[in-house]
Short mmCIF file of C-alpha atoms in Angstrom, two decimals:
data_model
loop_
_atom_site.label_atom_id
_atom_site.label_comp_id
_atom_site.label_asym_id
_atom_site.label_seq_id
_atom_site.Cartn_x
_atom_site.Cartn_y
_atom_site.Cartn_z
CA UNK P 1 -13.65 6.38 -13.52
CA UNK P 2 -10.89 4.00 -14.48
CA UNK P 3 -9.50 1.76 -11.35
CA UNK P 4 -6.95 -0.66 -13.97
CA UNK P 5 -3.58 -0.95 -13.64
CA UNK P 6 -0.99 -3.20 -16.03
CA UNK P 7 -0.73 -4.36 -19.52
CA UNK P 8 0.19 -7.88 -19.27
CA UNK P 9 -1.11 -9.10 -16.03
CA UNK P 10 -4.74 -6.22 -15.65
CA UNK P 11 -6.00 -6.17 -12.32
CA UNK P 12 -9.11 -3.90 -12.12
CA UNK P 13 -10.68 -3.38 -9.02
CA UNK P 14 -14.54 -1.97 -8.37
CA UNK P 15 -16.65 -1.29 -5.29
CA UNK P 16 -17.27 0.93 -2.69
CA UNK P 17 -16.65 1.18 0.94
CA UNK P 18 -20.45 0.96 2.00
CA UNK P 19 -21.88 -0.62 -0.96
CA UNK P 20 -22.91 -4.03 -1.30
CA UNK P 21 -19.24 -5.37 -1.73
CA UNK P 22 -15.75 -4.91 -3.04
CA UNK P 23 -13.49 -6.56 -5.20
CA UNK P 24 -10.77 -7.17 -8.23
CA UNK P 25 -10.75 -8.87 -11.33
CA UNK P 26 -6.89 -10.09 -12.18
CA UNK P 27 -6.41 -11.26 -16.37
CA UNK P 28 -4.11 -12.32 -17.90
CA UNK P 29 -2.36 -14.98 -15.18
CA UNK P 30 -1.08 -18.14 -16.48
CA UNK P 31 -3.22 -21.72 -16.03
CA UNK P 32 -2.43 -23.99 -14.38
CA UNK P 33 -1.10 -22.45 -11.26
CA UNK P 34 -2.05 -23.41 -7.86
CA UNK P 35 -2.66 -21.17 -5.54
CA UNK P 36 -1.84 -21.36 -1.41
CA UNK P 37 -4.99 -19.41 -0.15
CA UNK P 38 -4.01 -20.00 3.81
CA UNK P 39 -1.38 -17.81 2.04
CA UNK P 40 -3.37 -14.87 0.69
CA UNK P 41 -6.08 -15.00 3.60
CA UNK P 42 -2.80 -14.23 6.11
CA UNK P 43 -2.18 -11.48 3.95
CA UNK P 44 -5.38 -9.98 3.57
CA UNK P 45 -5.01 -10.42 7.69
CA UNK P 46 -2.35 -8.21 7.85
CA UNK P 47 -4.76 -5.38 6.73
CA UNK P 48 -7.82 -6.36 7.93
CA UNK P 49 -9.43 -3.47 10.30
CA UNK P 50 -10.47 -3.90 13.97
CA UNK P 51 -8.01 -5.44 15.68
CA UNK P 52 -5.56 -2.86 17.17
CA UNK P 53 -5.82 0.35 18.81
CA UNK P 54 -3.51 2.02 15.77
CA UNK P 55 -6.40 0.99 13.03
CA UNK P 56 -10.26 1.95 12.88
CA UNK P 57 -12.41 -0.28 14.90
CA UNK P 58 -14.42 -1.22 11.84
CA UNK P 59 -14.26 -5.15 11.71
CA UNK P 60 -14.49 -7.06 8.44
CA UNK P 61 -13.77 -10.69 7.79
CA UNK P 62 -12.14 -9.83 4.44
CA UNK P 63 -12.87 -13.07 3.54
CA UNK P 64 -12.81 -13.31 -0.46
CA UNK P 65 -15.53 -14.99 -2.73
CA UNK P 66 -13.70 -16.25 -5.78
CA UNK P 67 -16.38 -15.90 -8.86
CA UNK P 68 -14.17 -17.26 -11.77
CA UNK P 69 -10.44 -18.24 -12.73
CA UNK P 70 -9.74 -20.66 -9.88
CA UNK P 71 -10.73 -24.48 -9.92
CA UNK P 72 -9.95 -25.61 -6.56
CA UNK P 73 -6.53 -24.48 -5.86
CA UNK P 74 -5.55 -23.82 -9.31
CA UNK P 75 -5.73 -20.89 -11.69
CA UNK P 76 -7.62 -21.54 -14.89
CA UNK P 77 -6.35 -19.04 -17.37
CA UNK P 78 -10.08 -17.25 -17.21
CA UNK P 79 -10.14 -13.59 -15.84
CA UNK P 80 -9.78 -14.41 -11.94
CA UNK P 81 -12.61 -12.85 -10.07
CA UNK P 82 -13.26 -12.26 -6.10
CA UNK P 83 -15.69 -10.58 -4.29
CA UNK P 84 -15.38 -9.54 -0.76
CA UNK P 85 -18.67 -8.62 1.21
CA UNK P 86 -18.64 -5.30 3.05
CA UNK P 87 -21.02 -6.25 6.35
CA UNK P 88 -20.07 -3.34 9.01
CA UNK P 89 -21.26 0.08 7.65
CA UNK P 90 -22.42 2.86 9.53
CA UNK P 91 -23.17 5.44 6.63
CA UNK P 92 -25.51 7.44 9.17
CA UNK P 93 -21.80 8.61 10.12
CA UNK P 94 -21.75 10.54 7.00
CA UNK P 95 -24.38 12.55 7.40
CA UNK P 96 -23.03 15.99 7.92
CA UNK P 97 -20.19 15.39 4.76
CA UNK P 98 -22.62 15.21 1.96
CA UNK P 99 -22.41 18.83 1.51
CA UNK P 100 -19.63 19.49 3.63
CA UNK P 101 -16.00 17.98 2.21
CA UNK P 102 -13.47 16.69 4.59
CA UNK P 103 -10.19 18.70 4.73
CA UNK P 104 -7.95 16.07 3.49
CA UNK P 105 -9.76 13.62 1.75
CA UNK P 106 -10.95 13.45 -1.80
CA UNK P 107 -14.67 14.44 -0.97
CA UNK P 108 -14.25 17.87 -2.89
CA UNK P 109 -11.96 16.70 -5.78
CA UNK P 110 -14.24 14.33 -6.56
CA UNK P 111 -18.20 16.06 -6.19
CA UNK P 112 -16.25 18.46 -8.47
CA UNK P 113 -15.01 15.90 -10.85
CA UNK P 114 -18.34 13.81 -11.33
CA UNK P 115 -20.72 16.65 -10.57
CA UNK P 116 -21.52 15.54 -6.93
CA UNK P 117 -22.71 11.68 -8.01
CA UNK P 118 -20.03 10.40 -6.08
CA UNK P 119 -20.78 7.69 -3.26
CA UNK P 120 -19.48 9.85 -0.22
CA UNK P 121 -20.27 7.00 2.13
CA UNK P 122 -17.18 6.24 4.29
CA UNK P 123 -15.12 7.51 1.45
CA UNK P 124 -16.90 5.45 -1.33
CA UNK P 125 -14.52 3.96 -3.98
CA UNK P 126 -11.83 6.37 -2.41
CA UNK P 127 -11.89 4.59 0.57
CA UNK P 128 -8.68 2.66 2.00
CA UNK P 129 -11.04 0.02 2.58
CA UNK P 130 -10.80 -0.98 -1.17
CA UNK P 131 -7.29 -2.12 -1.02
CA UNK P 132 -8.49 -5.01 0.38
CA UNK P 133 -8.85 -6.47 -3.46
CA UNK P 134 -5.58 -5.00 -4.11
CA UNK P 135 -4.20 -7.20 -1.77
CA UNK P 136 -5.88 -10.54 -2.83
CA UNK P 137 -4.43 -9.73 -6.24
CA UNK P 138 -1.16 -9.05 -5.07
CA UNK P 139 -1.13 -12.15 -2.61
CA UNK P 140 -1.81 -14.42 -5.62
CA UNK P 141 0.55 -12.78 -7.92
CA UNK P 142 3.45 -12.68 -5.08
CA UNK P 143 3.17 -16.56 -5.39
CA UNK P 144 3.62 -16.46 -9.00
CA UNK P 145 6.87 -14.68 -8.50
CA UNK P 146 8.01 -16.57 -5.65
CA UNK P 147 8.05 -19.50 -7.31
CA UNK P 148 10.50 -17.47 -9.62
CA UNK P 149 12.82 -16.72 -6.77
CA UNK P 150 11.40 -13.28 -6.26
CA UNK P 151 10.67 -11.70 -2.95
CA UNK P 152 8.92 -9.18 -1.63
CA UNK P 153 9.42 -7.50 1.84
CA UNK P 154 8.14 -3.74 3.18
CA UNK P 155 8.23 -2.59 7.03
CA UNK P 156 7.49 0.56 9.01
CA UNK P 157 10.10 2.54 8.69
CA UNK P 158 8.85 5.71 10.42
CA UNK P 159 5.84 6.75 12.06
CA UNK P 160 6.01 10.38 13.34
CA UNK P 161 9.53 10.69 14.54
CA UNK P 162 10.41 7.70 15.43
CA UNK P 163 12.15 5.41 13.11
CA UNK P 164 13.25 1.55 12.09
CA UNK P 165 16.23 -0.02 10.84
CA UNK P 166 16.75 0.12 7.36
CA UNK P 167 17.38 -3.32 4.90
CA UNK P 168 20.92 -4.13 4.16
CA UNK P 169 20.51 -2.69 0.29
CA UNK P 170 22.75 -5.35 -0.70
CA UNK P 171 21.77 -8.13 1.22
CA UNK P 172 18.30 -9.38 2.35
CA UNK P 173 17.98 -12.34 4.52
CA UNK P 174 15.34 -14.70 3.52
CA UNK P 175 14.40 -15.38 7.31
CA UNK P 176 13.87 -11.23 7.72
CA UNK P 177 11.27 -11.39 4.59
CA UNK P 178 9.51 -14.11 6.26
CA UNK P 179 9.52 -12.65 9.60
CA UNK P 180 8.03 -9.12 7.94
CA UNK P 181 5.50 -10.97 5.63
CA UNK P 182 4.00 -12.21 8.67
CA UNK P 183 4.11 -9.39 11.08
CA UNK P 184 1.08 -7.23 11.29
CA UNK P 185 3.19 -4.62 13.24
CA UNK P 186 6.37 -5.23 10.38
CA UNK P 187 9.34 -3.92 12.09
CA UNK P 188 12.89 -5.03 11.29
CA UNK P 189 14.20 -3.50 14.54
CA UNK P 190 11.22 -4.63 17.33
CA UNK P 191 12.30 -3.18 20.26
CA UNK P 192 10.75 0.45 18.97
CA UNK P 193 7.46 -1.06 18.69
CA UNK P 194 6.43 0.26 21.54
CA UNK P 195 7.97 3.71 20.76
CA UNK P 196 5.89 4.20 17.66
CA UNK P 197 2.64 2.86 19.74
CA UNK P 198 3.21 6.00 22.18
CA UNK P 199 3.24 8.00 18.79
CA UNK P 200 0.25 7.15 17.48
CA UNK P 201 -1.79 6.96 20.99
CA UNK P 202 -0.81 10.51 21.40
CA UNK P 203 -2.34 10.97 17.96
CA UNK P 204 -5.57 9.41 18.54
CA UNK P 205 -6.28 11.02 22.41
CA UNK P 206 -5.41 14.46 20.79
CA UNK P 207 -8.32 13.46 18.49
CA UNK P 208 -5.73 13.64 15.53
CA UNK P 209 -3.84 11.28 13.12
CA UNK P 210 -0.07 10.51 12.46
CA UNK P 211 1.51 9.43 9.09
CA UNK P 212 4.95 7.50 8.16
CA UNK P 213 7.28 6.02 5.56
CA UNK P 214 7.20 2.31 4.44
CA UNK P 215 9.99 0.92 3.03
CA UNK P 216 10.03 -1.86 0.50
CA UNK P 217 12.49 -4.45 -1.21
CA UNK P 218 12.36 -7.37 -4.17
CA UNK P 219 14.87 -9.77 -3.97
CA UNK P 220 15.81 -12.26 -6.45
CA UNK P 221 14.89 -10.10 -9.44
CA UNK P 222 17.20 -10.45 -12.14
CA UNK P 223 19.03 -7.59 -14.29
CA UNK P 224 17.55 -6.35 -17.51
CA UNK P 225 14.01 -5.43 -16.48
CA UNK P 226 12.20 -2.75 -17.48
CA UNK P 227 11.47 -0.50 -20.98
CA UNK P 228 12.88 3.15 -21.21
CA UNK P 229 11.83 5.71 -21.32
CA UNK P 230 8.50 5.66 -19.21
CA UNK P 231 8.21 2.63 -18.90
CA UNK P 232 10.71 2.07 -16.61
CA UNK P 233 10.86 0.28 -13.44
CA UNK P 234 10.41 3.54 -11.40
CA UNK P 235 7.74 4.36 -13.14
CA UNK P 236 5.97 0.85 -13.29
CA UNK P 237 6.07 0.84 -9.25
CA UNK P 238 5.33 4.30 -9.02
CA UNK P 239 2.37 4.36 -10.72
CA UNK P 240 0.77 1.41 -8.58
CA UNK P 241 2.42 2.57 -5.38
CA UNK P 242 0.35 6.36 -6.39
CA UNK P 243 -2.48 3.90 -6.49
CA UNK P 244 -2.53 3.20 -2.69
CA UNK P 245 -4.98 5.80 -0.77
CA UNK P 246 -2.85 8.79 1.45
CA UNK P 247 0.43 8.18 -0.59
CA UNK P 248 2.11 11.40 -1.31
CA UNK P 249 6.08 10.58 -2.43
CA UNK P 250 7.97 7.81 -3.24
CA UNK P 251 12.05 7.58 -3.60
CA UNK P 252 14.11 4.80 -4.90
CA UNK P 253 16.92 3.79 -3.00
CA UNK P 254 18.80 6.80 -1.68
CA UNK P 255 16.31 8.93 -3.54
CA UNK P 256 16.63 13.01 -2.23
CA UNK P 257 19.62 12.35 0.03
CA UNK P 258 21.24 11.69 -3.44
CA UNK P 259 21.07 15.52 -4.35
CA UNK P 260 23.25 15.96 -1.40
CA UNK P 261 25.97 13.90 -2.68
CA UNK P 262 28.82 13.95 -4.89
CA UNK P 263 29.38 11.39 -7.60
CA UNK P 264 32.00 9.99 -5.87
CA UNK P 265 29.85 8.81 -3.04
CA UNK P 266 26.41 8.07 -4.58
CA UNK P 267 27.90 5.69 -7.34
CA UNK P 268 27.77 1.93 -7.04
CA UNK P 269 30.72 0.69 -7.84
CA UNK P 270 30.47 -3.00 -10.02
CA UNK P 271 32.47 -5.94 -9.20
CA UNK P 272 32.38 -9.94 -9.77
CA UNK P 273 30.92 -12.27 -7.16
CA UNK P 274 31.01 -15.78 -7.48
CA UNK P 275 31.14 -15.32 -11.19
CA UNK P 276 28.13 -12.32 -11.06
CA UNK P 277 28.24 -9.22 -11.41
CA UNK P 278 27.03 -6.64 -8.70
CA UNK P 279 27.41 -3.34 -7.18
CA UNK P 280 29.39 -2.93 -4.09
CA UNK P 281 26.73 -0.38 -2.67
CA UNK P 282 23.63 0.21 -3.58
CA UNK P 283 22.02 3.72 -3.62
CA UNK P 284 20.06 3.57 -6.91
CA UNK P 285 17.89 1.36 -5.57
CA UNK P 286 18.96 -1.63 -8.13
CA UNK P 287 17.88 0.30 -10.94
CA UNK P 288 20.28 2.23 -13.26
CA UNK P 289 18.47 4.05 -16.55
CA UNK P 290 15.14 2.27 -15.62
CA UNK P 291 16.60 -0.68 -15.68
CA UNK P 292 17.12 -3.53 -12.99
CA UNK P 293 21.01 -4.26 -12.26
CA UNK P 294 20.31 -7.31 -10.53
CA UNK P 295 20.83 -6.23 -6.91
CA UNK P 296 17.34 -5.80 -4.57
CA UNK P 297 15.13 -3.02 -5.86
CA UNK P 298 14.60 -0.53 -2.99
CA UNK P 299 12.04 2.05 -2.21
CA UNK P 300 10.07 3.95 0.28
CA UNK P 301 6.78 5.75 0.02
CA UNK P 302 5.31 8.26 2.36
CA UNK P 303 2.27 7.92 3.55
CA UNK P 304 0.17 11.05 5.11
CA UNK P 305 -1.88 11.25 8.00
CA UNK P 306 -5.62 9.59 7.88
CA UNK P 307 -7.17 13.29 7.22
CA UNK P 308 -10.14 11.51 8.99
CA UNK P 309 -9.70 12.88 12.59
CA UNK P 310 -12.09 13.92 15.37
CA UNK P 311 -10.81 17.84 16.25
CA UNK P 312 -13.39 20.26 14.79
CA UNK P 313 -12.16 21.65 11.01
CA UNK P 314 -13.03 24.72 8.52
CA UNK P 315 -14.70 23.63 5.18
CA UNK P 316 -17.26 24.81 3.24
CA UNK P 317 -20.67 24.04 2.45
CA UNK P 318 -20.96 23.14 -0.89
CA UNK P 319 -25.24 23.62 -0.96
CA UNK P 320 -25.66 26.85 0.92
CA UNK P 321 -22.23 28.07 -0.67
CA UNK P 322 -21.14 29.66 2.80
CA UNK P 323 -17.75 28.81 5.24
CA UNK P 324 -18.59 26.12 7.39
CA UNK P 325 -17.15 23.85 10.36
CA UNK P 326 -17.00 20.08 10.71
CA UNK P 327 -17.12 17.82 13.04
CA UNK P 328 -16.34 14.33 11.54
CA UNK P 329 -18.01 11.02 12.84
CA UNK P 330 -17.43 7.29 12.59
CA UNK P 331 -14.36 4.90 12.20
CA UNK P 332 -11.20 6.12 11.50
CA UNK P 333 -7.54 5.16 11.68
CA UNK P 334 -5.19 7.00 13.92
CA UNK P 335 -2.37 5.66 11.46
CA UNK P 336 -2.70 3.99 8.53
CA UNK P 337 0.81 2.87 7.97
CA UNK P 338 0.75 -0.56 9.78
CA UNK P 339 -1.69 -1.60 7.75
CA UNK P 340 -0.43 -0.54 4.49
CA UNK P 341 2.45 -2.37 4.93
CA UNK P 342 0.96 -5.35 3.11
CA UNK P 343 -0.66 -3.24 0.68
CA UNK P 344 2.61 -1.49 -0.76
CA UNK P 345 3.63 -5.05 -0.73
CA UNK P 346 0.83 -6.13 -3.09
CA UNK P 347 0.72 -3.28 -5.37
CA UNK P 348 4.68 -3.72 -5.95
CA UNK P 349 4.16 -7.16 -6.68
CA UNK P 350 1.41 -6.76 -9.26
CA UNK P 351 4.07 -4.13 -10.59
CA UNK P 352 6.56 -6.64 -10.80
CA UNK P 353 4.97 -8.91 -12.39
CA UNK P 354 3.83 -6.93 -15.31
CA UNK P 355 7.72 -6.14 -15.70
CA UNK P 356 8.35 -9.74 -16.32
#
């Protein structure tokens, strides 16, 4: 099993959900660095469990134990290393899965793939609980880039039926980005808050789940990034965006509704402004031949419904080799998107910076 993603910046991650602990291991990032951690604990925040009626009532601190690469605040060019301590398992939950796969959920792919050895335990290393690594490395890389003038923003921007605002695709505001990297509810429209909270409670007292879209920008990124043919900016992001647990499609700026269109309509025209050039719309998504053009890289990703839920389900029993029906136990989002909000935003930062 292979959990490492980039080539110039590596970030590996290990652990399972109900093991002893998670974690990453991020090499390759420059010394001499220093490193904001009120900063990356509000972001690991963001994702944390157990504190609103949309996520699992599981609580963890998240809090991380840095092993190596950091001296005080400051990176030290070593491999940096941080453990976080998983302290509020139930496995007893899990009983009644060992031989019986959730509908969904990546029990049966993988007993299949590694002959049943597999930690099944609240979704072992398949488990949406390990992003919470993935965001530690992408909170400390996201400073890296920062400092570079780069910015990264994502927000709901559906759950259900009910949809947000979209970003100006040629024009960010700085104060939005700050607004959404500190929302744990990231909305750019908040006045349907409370429309996409009636979606999901209707979810959870049906005993069911909901899913959504998240949409994410970089701002400040310049033109010229990115190596054709597959290694490309879409397929740089892509491939860490797959990464997150219960994604299932991702599309770069107007993505599908493109196929709709005529030429006419879904090219961005160039022009000069103050002295740069830019495009006057912006439906690729700032990326032309898998290239930046200098304008904010767009995308959203789908995210499915936790397959997690409480209604009674046909499987199979994988030991007595017979139909079967499940009734699943223990903690379990209604919606995960909220709370993958600040993990796309990690992921596409880790992404980023290995373009660089």
């Amino acid at each position: 099993m292979s959990s490492t993603y980039g080539d110039k910046i590596k970030i590996s991650v290990f652990g399972e959900s109900h093991g002893g602990g998670i974690g990453a291991v991020v090499d390759g990032l420059p010394a001499g660095i220093k490193i904001d951690m009120d900063k990356v604990l509000a972001q690991m925040a963001r994702r944390a469990p157990g504190k609103d009626k949309t996520a699992t009532p599981r609580k963890e601190s998240d809090t991380p134990k840095i092993l190596s690469g950091m001296l005080g605040d400051t990176l030290t060019g070593a491999p940096l290393c941080a453990v976080i301590e998983n302290t509020n398992t139930r496995s007893g939950d899990y009983g009644n899965i060992m031989s019986c796969p959730r509908p969904g959920h990546s029990d049966y792919t993988a007993y299949v793939k590694y002959n049943g050895a597999n930690d099944i335990r609240g979704g072992g290393h398949f488990s949406g609980r390990i992003t919470a690594p993935i965001v530690f490395a992408g909170a400390v890389c996201r400073q890296i880039l920062e400092a570079k003038g780069i910015k990264i923003a994502a927000h709901i921007n559906s759950i259900g039926n009910v949809s947000d605002s979209r970003f100006n695709p040629v024009c960010i505001d700085d104060r939005l980005i700050k607004r959404l990297n500190s929302s744990s509810f990231a909305l750019i429209d908040e006045s349907i808050e409370e429309s996409m909270r009636e979606q999901v409670e209707k979810a959870r007292m049906s005993l069911d789940s909901i899913g959504g879209t998240i949409e994410c920008a970089v701002t400040g990124i310049e033109a010229g990034l990115g190596e054709p043919m597959f290694e490309g900016v879409e397929g740089v992001i892509a491939k860490a965006v797959f990464g997150v647990p219960a994604v299932k499609g991702i599309e770069f700026g107007k993505g599908f509704e493109l196929s709709k269109m005529r030429g006419s309509q879904s090219n961005d025209p160039f022009e000069y402004k103050d002295g740069k050039v830019v495009t006057a719309t912006n439906n690729c998504g700032g990326i032309l031949g898998g290239i930046t053009d200098g304008m904010p890289v767009l995308f959203t990703a789908a995210i499915k419904p936790t397959p997690s839920i409480s209604q009674k389900q046909n499987t199979v029993d994988l030991q007595k080799k017979q139909n079967a029906e499940l009734e699943i136990h223990g903690r379990h989002d209604p919606c995960i998107v909220p709370r993958a909000v600040p993990v796309i935003e990690a992921v596409t930062a880790i992404a980023v910076i290995n373009l660089m």
